[in-house]
PDB file of N, CA and C in Angstrom:
ATOM      1  N   MET A 486      53.379 -73.754 -31.936  1.00 52.00           N
ATOM      2  CA  MET A 486      54.126 -73.328 -33.116  1.00 52.00           C
ATOM      3  C   MET A 486      55.237 -74.324 -33.446  1.00 52.00           C
ATOM      4  N   GLU A 487      55.844 -74.922 -32.427  1.00 55.00           N
ATOM      5  CA  GLU A 487      56.899 -75.897 -32.682  1.00 55.00           C
ATOM      6  C   GLU A 487      56.359 -77.125 -33.393  1.00 55.00           C
ATOM      7  N   ASP A 488      55.106 -77.517 -33.078  1.00 54.00           N
ATOM      8  CA  ASP A 488      54.511 -78.680 -33.706  1.00 54.00           C
ATOM      9  C   ASP A 488      54.378 -78.498 -35.211  1.00 54.00           C
ATOM     10  N   THR A 489      54.020 -77.302 -35.652  1.00 56.00           N
ATOM     11  CA  THR A 489      53.885 -77.066 -37.090  1.00 56.00           C
ATOM     12  C   THR A 489      55.237 -77.117 -37.778  1.00 56.00           C
ATOM     13  N   LYS A 490      56.291 -76.652 -37.110  1.00 58.00           N
ATOM     14  CA  LYS A 490      57.632 -76.722 -37.688  1.00 58.00           C
ATOM     15  C   LYS A 490      58.083 -78.168 -37.829  1.00 58.00           C
ATOM     16  N   LYS A 491      57.791 -78.992 -36.825  1.00 57.00           N
ATOM     17  CA  LYS A 491      58.149 -80.408 -36.887  1.00 57.00           C
ATOM     18  C   LYS A 491      57.402 -81.098 -38.013  1.00 57.00           C
ATOM     19  N   GLU A 492      56.105 -80.788 -38.154  1.00 56.00           N
ATOM     20  CA  GLU A 492      55.301 -81.388 -39.208  1.00 56.00           C
ATOM     21  C   GLU A 492      55.828 -80.991 -40.578  1.00 56.00           C
ATOM     22  N   LYS A 493      56.230 -79.726 -40.728  1.00 58.00           N
ATOM     23  CA  LYS A 493      56.759 -79.270 -42.010  1.00 58.00           C
ATOM     24  C   LYS A 493      58.072 -79.974 -42.328  1.00 58.00           C
ATOM     25  N   LYS A 494      58.944 -80.136 -41.325  1.00 58.00           N
ATOM     26  CA  LYS A 494      60.211 -80.815 -41.553  1.00 58.00           C
ATOM     27  C   LYS A 494      59.989 -82.261 -41.958  1.00 58.00           C
ATOM     28  N   GLU A 495      59.059 -82.943 -41.277  1.00 59.00           N
ATOM     29  CA  GLU A 495      58.786 -84.333 -41.574  1.00 59.00           C
ATOM     30  C   GLU A 495      58.103 -84.501 -42.925  1.00 59.00           C
ATOM     31  N   SER A 496      57.304 -83.511 -43.328  1.00 66.00           N
ATOM     32  CA  SER A 496      56.543 -83.638 -44.557  1.00 66.00           C
ATOM     33  C   SER A 496      57.347 -83.207 -45.792  1.00 66.00           C
ATOM     34  N   LEU A 497      58.517 -82.602 -45.589  1.00 88.00           N
ATOM     35  CA  LEU A 497      59.323 -82.201 -46.732  1.00 88.00           C
ATOM     36  C   LEU A 497      59.836 -83.428 -47.470  1.00 88.00           C
ATOM     37  N   GLU A 498      59.644 -83.428 -48.765  1.00 91.00           N
ATOM     38  CA  GLU A 498      60.138 -84.529 -49.584  1.00 91.00           C
ATOM     39  C   GLU A 498      61.469 -84.143 -50.181  1.00 91.00           C
ATOM     40  N   LYS A 499      62.382 -85.065 -50.178  1.00 95.00           N
ATOM     41  CA  LYS A 499      63.647 -84.868 -50.862  1.00 95.00           C
ATOM     42  C   LYS A 499      63.764 -86.001 -51.869  1.00 95.00           C
ATOM     43  N   ILE A 500      63.447 -85.687 -53.101  1.00 96.00           N
ATOM     44  CA  ILE A 500      63.435 -86.684 -54.158  1.00 96.00           C
ATOM     45  C   ILE A 500      64.862 -86.897 -54.661  1.00 96.00           C
ATOM     46  N   GLU A 501      65.279 -88.142 -54.638  1.00 97.00           N
ATOM     47  CA  GLU A 501      66.600 -88.546 -55.119  1.00 97.00           C
ATOM     48  C   GLU A 501      66.422 -89.636 -56.160  1.00 97.00           C
ATOM     49  N   THR A 502      67.465 -89.905 -56.918  1.00 97.00           N
ATOM     50  CA  THR A 502      67.483 -91.002 -57.861  1.00 97.00           C
ATOM     51  C   THR A 502      68.434 -92.059 -57.334  1.00 97.00           C
ATOM     52  N   CYS A 503      67.940 -93.272 -57.228  1.00 97.00           N
ATOM     53  CA  CYS A 503      68.732 -94.365 -56.657  1.00 97.00           C
ATOM     54  C   CYS A 503      69.971 -94.623 -57.507  1.00 97.00           C
ATOM     55  N   TYR A 504      71.088 -94.785 -56.838  1.00 95.00           N
ATOM     56  CA  TYR A 504      72.365 -95.026 -57.503  1.00 95.00           C
ATOM     57  C   TYR A 504      72.383 -96.394 -58.185  1.00 95.00           C
ATOM     58  N   MET A 505      71.661 -97.360 -57.636  1.00 94.00           N
ATOM     59  CA  MET A 505      71.658 -98.725 -58.173  1.00 94.00           C
ATOM     60  C   MET A 505      70.637 -98.927 -59.292  1.00 94.00           C
ATOM     61  N   CYS A 506      69.355 -98.577 -59.010  1.00 96.00           N
ATOM     62  CA  CYS A 506      68.285 -98.897 -59.967  1.00 96.00           C
ATOM     63  C   CYS A 506      67.763 -97.686 -60.728  1.00 96.00           C
ATOM     64  N   HIS A 507      68.245 -96.493 -60.408  1.00 97.00           N
ATOM     65  CA  HIS A 507      67.882 -95.242 -61.086  1.00 97.00           C
ATOM     66  C   HIS A 507      66.408 -94.892 -60.982  1.00 97.00           C
ATOM     67  N   GLN A 508      65.750 -95.350 -59.914  1.00 97.00           N
ATOM     68  CA  GLN A 508      64.356 -95.016 -59.673  1.00 97.00           C
ATOM     69  C   GLN A 508      64.284 -93.833 -58.714  1.00 97.00           C
ATOM     70  N   LYS A 509      63.318 -92.950 -58.929  1.00 97.00           N
ATOM     71  CA  LYS A 509      63.153 -91.782 -58.064  1.00 97.00           C
ATOM     72  C   LYS A 509      62.433 -92.206 -56.787  1.00 97.00           C
ATOM     73  N   PHE A 510      62.861 -91.639 -55.642  1.00 96.00           N
ATOM     74  CA  PHE A 510      62.265 -91.970 -54.353  1.00 96.00           C
ATOM     75  C   PHE A 510      62.483 -90.817 -53.391  1.00 96.00           C
ATOM     76  N   ASP A 511      61.731 -90.826 -52.287  1.00 96.00           N
ATOM     77  CA  ASP A 511      61.836 -89.810 -51.239  1.00 96.00           C
ATOM     78  C   ASP A 511      62.772 -90.344 -50.162  1.00 96.00           C
ATOM     79  N   ILE A 512      63.936 -89.748 -50.024  1.00 94.00           N
ATOM     80  CA  ILE A 512      64.922 -90.235 -49.058  1.00 94.00           C
ATOM     81  C   ILE A 512      64.540 -89.882 -47.625  1.00 94.00           C
ATOM     82  N   ASN A 513      63.652 -88.904 -47.421  1.00 94.00           N
ATOM     83  CA  ASN A 513      63.229 -88.521 -46.078  1.00 94.00           C
ATOM     84  C   ASN A 513      62.124 -89.413 -45.524  1.00 94.00           C
ATOM     85  N   LYS A 514      61.660 -90.368 -46.305  1.00 92.00           N
ATOM     86  CA  LYS A 514      60.639 -91.287 -45.841  1.00 92.00           C
ATOM     87  C   LYS A 514      61.204 -92.174 -44.742  1.00 92.00           C
ATOM     88  N   ASP A 515      60.353 -92.671 -43.886  1.00 89.00           N
ATOM     89  CA  ASP A 515      60.802 -93.528 -42.787  1.00 89.00           C
ATOM     90  C   ASP A 515      60.945 -94.969 -43.300  1.00 89.00           C
ATOM     91  N   ASP A 516      62.036 -95.242 -43.965  1.00 91.00           N
ATOM     92  CA  ASP A 516      62.318 -96.580 -44.470  1.00 91.00           C
ATOM     93  C   ASP A 516      63.829 -96.806 -44.424  1.00 91.00           C
ATOM     94  N   LEU A 517      64.328 -97.762 -45.160  1.00 91.00           N
ATOM     95  CA  LEU A 517      65.749 -98.103 -45.096  1.00 91.00           C
ATOM     96  C   LEU A 517      66.617 -97.359 -46.110  1.00 91.00           C
ATOM     97  N   SER A 518      66.062 -96.379 -46.790  1.00 92.00           N
ATOM     98  CA  SER A 518      66.865 -95.625 -47.757  1.00 92.00           C
ATOM     99  C   SER A 518      67.926 -94.804 -47.035  1.00 92.00           C
ATOM    100  N   TYR A 519      69.065 -94.632 -47.671  1.00 92.00           N
ATOM    101  CA  TYR A 519      70.179 -93.919 -47.043  1.00 92.00           C
ATOM    102  C   TYR A 519      71.170 -93.470 -48.109  1.00 92.00           C
ATOM    103  N   TYR A 520      72.177 -92.714 -47.700  1.00 93.00           N
ATOM    104  CA  TYR A 520      73.268 -92.307 -48.588  1.00 93.00           C
ATOM    105  C   TYR A 520      74.455 -93.233 -48.333  1.00 93.00           C
ATOM    106  N   HIS A 521      74.847 -93.983 -49.347  1.00 88.00           N
ATOM    107  CA  HIS A 521      76.005 -94.873 -49.246  1.00 88.00           C
ATOM    108  C   HIS A 521      77.267 -94.015 -49.350  1.00 88.00           C
ATOM    109  N   TYR A 522      78.179 -94.192 -48.424  1.00 89.00           N
ATOM    110  CA  TYR A 522      79.395 -93.376 -48.319  1.00 89.00           C
ATOM    111  C   TYR A 522      79.079 -91.891 -48.206  1.00 89.00           C
ATOM    112  N   GLY A 523      77.869 -91.556 -47.766  1.00 92.00           N
ATOM    113  CA  GLY A 523      77.492 -90.177 -47.553  1.00 92.00           C
ATOM    114  C   GLY A 523      77.124 -89.396 -48.796  1.00 92.00           C
ATOM    115  N   LYS A 524      77.194 -90.022 -49.984  1.00 94.00           N
ATOM    116  CA  LYS A 524      76.863 -89.261 -51.192  1.00 94.00           C
ATOM    117  C   LYS A 524      76.078 -90.021 -52.258  1.00 94.00           C
ATOM    118  N   PHE A 525      75.990 -91.339 -52.189  1.00 94.00           N
ATOM    119  CA  PHE A 525      75.263 -92.110 -53.192  1.00 94.00           C
ATOM    120  C   PHE A 525      73.916 -92.540 -52.621  1.00 94.00           C
ATOM    121  N   PRO A 526      72.789 -91.975 -53.110  1.00 95.00           N
ATOM    122  CA  PRO A 526      71.483 -92.333 -52.562  1.00 95.00           C
ATOM    123  C   PRO A 526      71.072 -93.753 -52.964  1.00 95.00           C
ATOM    124  N   ILE A 527      70.617 -94.521 -51.984  1.00 93.00           N
ATOM    125  CA  ILE A 527      70.157 -95.891 -52.202  1.00 93.00           C
ATOM    126  C   ILE A 527      68.708 -95.972 -51.724  1.00 93.00           C
ATOM    127  N   CYS A 528      67.808 -96.465 -52.583  1.00 95.00           N
ATOM    128  CA  CYS A 528      66.385 -96.553 -52.234  1.00 95.00           C
ATOM    129  C   CYS A 528      66.131 -97.702 -51.255  1.00 95.00           C
ATOM    130  N   ASP A 529      64.918 -97.769 -50.751  1.00 93.00           N
ATOM    131  CA  ASP A 529      64.540 -98.785 -49.779  1.00 93.00           C
ATOM    132  C   ASP A 529      64.681-100.186 -50.362  1.00 93.00           C
ATOM    133  N   TYR A 530      64.220-100.389 -51.579  1.00 94.00           N
ATOM    134  CA  TYR A 530      64.287-101.709 -52.202  1.00 94.00           C
ATOM    135  C   TYR A 530      65.735-102.182 -52.356  1.00 94.00           C
ATOM    136  N   CYS A 531      66.576-101.332 -52.907  1.00 93.00           N
ATOM    137  CA  CYS A 531      67.976-101.706 -53.107  1.00 93.00           C
ATOM    138  C   CYS A 531      68.707-101.852 -51.770  1.00 93.00           C
ATOM    139  N   SER A 532      68.321-101.061 -50.796  1.00 91.00           N
ATOM    140  CA  SER A 532      68.920-101.162 -49.473  1.00 91.00           C
ATOM    141  C   SER A 532      68.642-102.531 -48.866  1.00 91.00           C
ATOM    142  N   GLN A 533      67.435-103.036 -49.053  1.00 90.00           N
ATOM    143  CA  GLN A 533      67.108-104.362 -48.548  1.00 90.00           C
ATOM    144  C   GLN A 533      67.765-105.449 -49.382  1.00 90.00           C
ATOM    145  N   PHE A 534      67.765-105.282 -50.699  1.00 90.00           N
ATOM    146  CA  PHE A 534      68.304-106.299 -51.595  1.00 90.00           C
ATOM    147  C   PHE A 534      69.820-106.390 -51.501  1.00 90.00           C
ATOM    148  N   TYR A 535      70.495-105.236 -51.491  1.00 85.00           N
ATOM    149  CA  TYR A 535      71.946-105.186 -51.413  1.00 85.00           C
ATOM    150  C   TYR A 535      72.392-104.789 -50.003  1.00 85.00           C
ATOM    151  N   GLY A 536      71.796-105.348 -48.996  1.00 79.00           N
ATOM    152  CA  GLY A 536      72.044-104.967 -47.611  1.00 79.00           C
ATOM    153  C   GLY A 536      73.489-105.076 -47.176  1.00 79.00           C
ATOM    154  N   PHE A 537      74.234-105.953 -47.793  1.00 65.00           N
ATOM    155  CA  PHE A 537      75.635-106.124 -47.403  1.00 65.00           C
ATOM    156  C   PHE A 537      76.496-104.933 -47.800  1.00 65.00           C
ATOM    157  N   TYR A 538      76.016-104.043 -48.662  1.00 60.00           N
ATOM    158  CA  TYR A 538      76.771-102.850 -49.045  1.00 60.00           C
ATOM    159  C   TYR A 538      76.680-101.736 -48.005  1.00 60.00           C
ATOM    160  N   LYS A 539      75.802-101.881 -47.026  1.00 60.00           N
ATOM    161  CA  LYS A 539      75.574-100.800 -46.073  1.00 60.00           C
ATOM    162  C   LYS A 539      76.801-100.528 -45.212  1.00 60.00           C
ATOM    163  N   LYS A 540      77.673-101.501 -45.041  1.00 60.00           N
ATOM    164  CA  LYS A 540      78.875-101.299 -44.241  1.00 60.00           C
ATOM    165  C   LYS A 540      79.824-100.345 -44.986  1.00 60.00           C
ATOM    166  N   ASP A 541      80.318 -99.342 -44.279  1.00 55.00           N
ATOM    167  CA  ASP A 541      81.286 -98.420 -44.853  1.00 55.00           C
ATOM    168  C   ASP A 541      82.677 -98.881 -44.458  1.00 55.00           C
ATOM    169  N   TYR A 542      83.460 -99.269 -45.421  1.00 48.00           N
ATOM    170  CA  TYR A 542      84.812 -99.762 -45.147  1.00 48.00           C
ATOM    171  C   TYR A 542      85.815 -98.652 -45.232  1.00 48.00           C
TER     172      TYR A 542
END
C-alpha cells in the first residue's frame, strides 16, 4: 500500500508558469526547476540558462 502512495505522490503534476519565460511546466519533475527565493517558479531551461541566479543572497 505504501508503494501506491509513493507512486501517486511522484506522479502528481504541479503546473507552474515560469517567472522568466512565462512557459508552463511541471515543477515536480526530476529536473533543475525550482522556486527562486521560495516563491518564484523557474523552469528547467531558465534554471540552466540563468544558473547564476540560483544563489539566494
